mmCIF file of C-alpha atoms in Angstrom:
data_model
loop_
_atom_site.group_PDB
_atom_site.id
_atom_site.type_symbol
_atom_site.label_atom_id
_atom_site.label_comp_id
_atom_site.label_asym_id
_atom_site.label_seq_id
_atom_site.Cartn_x
_atom_site.Cartn_y
_atom_site.Cartn_z
ATOM 1 C CA UNK A 1 -14.496 -3.342 17.583
ATOM 2 C CA UNK A 2 -17.530 -1.076 17.492
ATOM 3 C CA UNK A 3 -16.859 -0.307 13.840
ATOM 4 C CA UNK A 4 -16.599 -4.008 13.000
ATOM 5 C CA UNK A 5 -19.909 -4.614 14.775
ATOM 6 C CA UNK A 6 -21.605 -1.704 12.983
ATOM 7 C CA UNK A 7 -20.289 -2.592 9.545
ATOM 8 C CA UNK A 8 -21.053 -6.315 9.786
ATOM 9 C CA UNK A 9 -24.543 -5.605 11.105
ATOM 10 C CA UNK A 10 -25.158 -3.205 8.220
ATOM 11 C CA UNK A 11 -23.896 -5.699 5.666
ATOM 12 C CA UNK A 12 -25.629 -8.819 7.017
ATOM 13 C CA UNK A 13 -28.622 -7.222 8.782
ATOM 14 C CA UNK A 14 -28.067 -9.810 11.551
ATOM 15 C CA UNK A 15 -27.182 -8.722 15.072
ATOM 16 C CA UNK A 16 -25.861 -12.137 16.161
ATOM 17 C CA UNK A 17 -23.456 -12.301 13.203
ATOM 18 C CA UNK A 18 -22.262 -8.779 13.987
ATOM 19 C CA UNK A 19 -21.687 -9.663 17.646
ATOM 20 C CA UNK A 20 -19.757 -12.788 16.656
ATOM 21 C CA UNK A 21 -17.585 -10.821 14.211
ATOM 22 C CA UNK A 22 -16.900 -8.125 16.814
ATOM 23 C CA UNK A 23 -15.954 -10.742 19.432
ATOM 24 C CA UNK A 24 -13.616 -12.513 16.998
ATOM 25 C CA UNK A 25 -12.059 -9.148 16.099
ATOM 26 C CA UNK A 26 -11.645 -8.168 19.760
ATOM 27 C CA UNK A 27 -10.166 -11.495 20.866
ATOM 28 C CA UNK A 28 -7.998 -12.275 17.874
ATOM 29 C CA UNK A 29 -4.328 -11.707 18.751
ATOM 30 C CA UNK A 30 -3.456 -9.805 15.549
ATOM 31 C CA UNK A 31 -5.505 -6.628 16.232
ATOM 32 C CA UNK A 32 -4.283 -6.575 19.830
ATOM 33 C CA UNK A 33 -0.671 -6.936 18.697
ATOM 34 C CA UNK A 34 -1.002 -4.295 16.009
ATOM 35 C CA UNK A 35 -2.736 -1.830 18.329
ATOM 36 C CA UNK A 36 -0.225 -2.198 21.133
ATOM 37 C CA UNK A 37 2.864 -1.975 18.960
ATOM 38 C CA UNK A 38 1.470 0.649 16.562
ATOM 39 C CA UNK A 39 2.598 -1.470 13.653
ATOM 40 C CA UNK A 40 1.372 -0.137 10.316
ATOM 41 C CA UNK A 41 -0.228 -3.420 9.285
ATOM 42 C CA UNK A 42 -3.074 -2.771 11.719
ATOM 43 C CA UNK A 43 -3.646 0.636 10.226
ATOM 44 C CA UNK A 44 -3.581 -0.674 6.679
ATOM 45 C CA UNK A 45 -5.825 -3.602 7.691
ATOM 46 C CA UNK A 46 -8.310 -1.086 9.009
ATOM 47 C CA UNK A 47 -8.029 0.974 5.822
ATOM 48 C CA UNK A 48 -8.552 -2.140 3.672
ATOM 49 C CA UNK A 49 -11.539 -3.283 5.715
ATOM 50 C CA UNK A 50 -13.075 0.199 5.549
ATOM 51 C CA UNK A 51 -12.255 0.427 1.806
ATOM 52 C CA UNK A 52 -14.059 -2.860 1.048
ATOM 53 C CA UNK A 53 -16.999 -1.812 3.191
ATOM 54 C CA UNK A 54 -17.235 1.551 1.431
ATOM 55 C CA UNK A 55 -16.982 -0.125 -1.983
ATOM 56 C CA UNK A 56 -19.857 -2.405 -1.007
ATOM 57 C CA UNK A 57 -21.883 0.579 0.236
ATOM 58 C CA UNK A 58 -21.184 2.479 -2.968
ATOM 59 C CA UNK A 59 -22.745 -0.328 -4.961
ATOM 60 C CA UNK A 60 -25.793 -0.159 -2.677
ATOM 61 C CA UNK A 61 -26.037 3.616 -3.416
ATOM 62 C CA UNK A 62 -25.413 4.805 0.131
ATOM 63 C CA UNK A 63 -21.610 4.909 -0.006
ATOM 64 C CA UNK A 64 -19.357 7.859 -0.619
ATOM 65 C CA UNK A 65 -16.989 8.107 -3.575
ATOM 66 C CA UNK A 66 -15.027 10.706 -1.598
ATOM 67 C CA UNK A 67 -14.450 8.289 1.309
ATOM 68 C CA UNK A 68 -13.521 5.547 -1.179
ATOM 69 C CA UNK A 69 -11.017 7.904 -2.816
ATOM 70 C CA UNK A 70 -9.442 8.910 0.480
ATOM 71 C CA UNK A 71 -9.198 5.266 1.564
ATOM 72 C CA UNK A 72 -7.596 4.346 -1.773
ATOM 73 C CA UNK A 73 -4.954 7.025 -1.291
ATOM 74 C CA UNK A 74 -4.359 5.943 2.312
ATOM 75 C CA UNK A 75 -3.853 2.353 1.146
ATOM 76 C CA UNK A 76 -1.484 3.581 -1.557
ATOM 77 C CA UNK A 77 0.668 5.275 1.084
ATOM 78 C CA UNK A 78 0.489 2.570 3.774
ATOM 79 C CA UNK A 79 0.856 -0.698 1.838
ATOM 80 C CA UNK A 80 3.309 -1.375 -0.952
ATOM 81 C CA UNK A 81 0.907 -3.817 -2.591
ATOM 82 C CA UNK A 82 -1.261 -0.858 -3.651
ATOM 83 C CA UNK A 83 0.887 0.414 -6.507
ATOM 84 C CA UNK A 84 -0.136 2.889 -9.222
ATOM 85 C CA UNK A 85 -1.825 0.124 -11.229
ATOM 86 C CA UNK A 86 -4.286 -0.363 -8.364
ATOM 87 C CA UNK A 87 -6.011 2.792 -9.609
ATOM 88 C CA UNK A 88 -6.281 1.364 -13.139
ATOM 89 C CA UNK A 89 -7.875 -1.751 -11.666
ATOM 90 C CA UNK A 90 -10.204 0.463 -9.625
ATOM 91 C CA UNK A 91 -11.370 2.194 -12.797
ATOM 92 C CA UNK A 92 -12.344 -1.189 -14.228
ATOM 93 C CA UNK A 93 -14.008 -2.238 -10.960
ATOM 94 C CA UNK A 94 -16.040 0.966 -10.747
ATOM 95 C CA UNK A 95 -17.137 0.620 -14.377
ATOM 96 C CA UNK A 96 -18.122 -3.030 -13.879
ATOM 97 C CA UNK A 97 -20.077 -2.087 -10.763
ATOM 98 C CA UNK A 98 -21.964 0.430 -12.919
ATOM 99 C CA UNK A 99 -20.925 3.398 -10.818
ATOM 100 C CA UNK A 100 -21.936 6.611 -12.629
ATOM 101 C CA UNK A 101 -19.170 8.143 -14.730
ATOM 102 C CA UNK A 102 -19.296 11.447 -12.832
ATOM 103 C CA UNK A 103 -18.500 9.579 -9.597
ATOM 104 C CA UNK A 104 -15.630 7.758 -11.305
ATOM 105 C CA UNK A 105 -14.313 11.109 -12.524
ATOM 106 C CA UNK A 106 -14.562 12.486 -8.981
ATOM 107 C CA UNK A 107 -12.667 9.427 -7.680
ATOM 108 C CA UNK A 108 -9.737 10.181 -9.984
ATOM 109 C CA UNK A 109 -9.989 13.945 -9.426
ATOM 110 C CA UNK A 110 -9.320 13.253 -5.747
ATOM 111 C CA UNK A 111 -6.774 10.427 -6.092
ATOM 112 C CA UNK A 112 -4.527 11.551 -8.946
ATOM 113 C CA UNK A 113 -3.383 14.915 -7.511
ATOM 114 C CA UNK A 114 -2.451 13.127 -4.284
ATOM 115 C CA UNK A 115 -0.554 10.165 -5.738
ATOM 116 C CA UNK A 116 1.045 11.656 -8.850
ATOM 117 C CA UNK A 117 3.675 13.794 -7.054
ATOM 118 C CA UNK A 118 4.818 10.732 -5.104
ATOM 119 C CA UNK A 119 5.114 8.621 -8.260
ATOM 120 C CA UNK A 120 7.119 11.416 -9.934
ATOM 121 C CA UNK A 121 9.400 11.615 -6.887
ATOM 122 C CA UNK A 122 9.974 7.851 -7.037
ATOM 123 C CA UNK A 123 10.845 8.071 -10.733
ATOM 124 C CA UNK A 124 13.257 10.957 -10.227
ATOM 125 C CA UNK A 125 15.006 9.570 -7.145
ATOM 126 C CA UNK A 126 14.903 5.814 -7.722
ATOM 127 C CA UNK A 127 14.153 5.407 -11.433
ATOM 128 C CA UNK A 128 10.976 3.466 -10.690
ATOM 129 C CA UNK A 129 7.305 4.363 -10.577
ATOM 130 C CA UNK A 130 6.681 1.810 -7.835
ATOM 131 C CA UNK A 131 5.649 3.136 -4.428
ATOM 132 C CA UNK A 132 8.569 1.352 -2.797
ATOM 133 C CA UNK A 133 12.083 0.553 -3.871
ATOM 134 C CA UNK A 134 11.871 -2.725 -1.910
ATOM 135 C CA UNK A 135 15.439 -2.230 -0.666
ATOM 136 C CA UNK A 136 16.770 -2.011 -4.203
ATOM 137 C CA UNK A 137 14.846 -4.945 -5.621
ATOM 138 C CA UNK A 138 13.051 -2.582 -7.999
ATOM 139 C CA UNK A 139 16.061 -2.849 -10.309
ATOM 140 C CA UNK A 140 15.133 -6.493 -10.953
ATOM 141 C CA UNK A 141 11.617 -5.496 -11.979
ATOM 142 C CA UNK A 142 8.452 -7.365 -11.135
ATOM 143 C CA UNK A 143 9.888 -10.729 -12.152
ATOM 144 C CA UNK A 144 12.367 -12.708 -10.115
ATOM 145 C CA UNK A 145 15.959 -12.391 -11.269
ATOM 146 C CA UNK A 146 18.242 -15.350 -10.585
ATOM 147 C CA UNK A 147 21.694 -14.436 -11.915
ATOM 148 C CA UNK A 148 24.216 -17.034 -13.005
ATOM 149 C CA UNK A 149 27.563 -17.353 -11.231
ATOM 150 C CA UNK A 150 29.222 -15.606 -14.162
ATOM 151 C CA UNK A 151 26.902 -12.582 -13.873
ATOM 152 C CA UNK A 152 27.494 -12.400 -10.115
ATOM 153 C CA UNK A 153 31.282 -12.564 -10.464
ATOM 154 C CA UNK A 154 31.223 -9.864 -13.180
ATOM 155 C CA UNK A 155 29.144 -7.633 -10.914
ATOM 156 C CA UNK A 156 31.503 -8.179 -7.982
ATOM 157 C CA UNK A 157 34.474 -7.221 -10.147
ATOM 158 C CA UNK A 158 32.773 -3.937 -11.057
ATOM 159 C CA UNK A 159 32.130 -2.974 -7.418
ATOM 160 C CA UNK A 160 34.161 -0.022 -6.306
ATOM 161 C CA UNK A 161 34.319 0.618 -2.585
ATOM 162 C CA UNK A 162 35.409 4.114 -1.671
ATOM 163 C CA UNK A 163 35.246 5.865 1.631
ATOM 164 C CA UNK A 164 34.584 9.591 1.647
ATOM 165 C CA UNK A 165 37.565 11.822 2.269
ATOM 166 C CA UNK A 166 35.991 12.922 5.557
ATOM 167 C CA UNK A 167 36.051 9.311 6.792
ATOM 168 C CA UNK A 168 39.774 9.082 6.060
ATOM 169 C CA UNK A 169 40.387 12.243 8.116
ATOM 170 C CA UNK A 170 38.221 11.133 11.021
ATOM 171 C CA UNK A 171 39.789 7.688 11.282
ATOM 172 C CA UNK A 172 43.258 8.919 10.281
ATOM 173 C CA UNK A 173 43.698 6.068 7.877
ATOM 174 C CA UNK A 174 45.369 6.453 4.525
ATOM 175 C CA UNK A 175 44.628 3.065 2.986
ATOM 176 C CA UNK A 176 40.839 3.536 2.722
#
């Protein structure tokens, strides 16, 4: 709540607006729920709020490209919406905001070594460069896949259920 107050006051330069924002933040049920249940949405909401604040400060020349980089990486690891292409979009955003090229280079010098190994791991293990396999939905790609009945029945016919040999021994069943 104190951070919300401080950030809003810095952005708006109005104490009453900052107090109102802090009160809304403190009384709104979502932050209370997320704090008490340690659900990751609160953490990522905080990271996103801090990220946007830092991006705004960077444009005003008192922000830190290092903090922005760290927040970008934290968002990458806490929310599946921040995929690898988020960093491509960030390059465009930083260029359009006229951030000096050396700061943009520093941004990627911090982010890329931290996210690249994870993307490689995803490609090797799951054959996708997405940060999440979305419970297997990554095989359908970004677009929705609505198979016909024929495609579904062909897929069902190809399914092969096999229990491991150890399961047969444990349950002493021969027909598995």
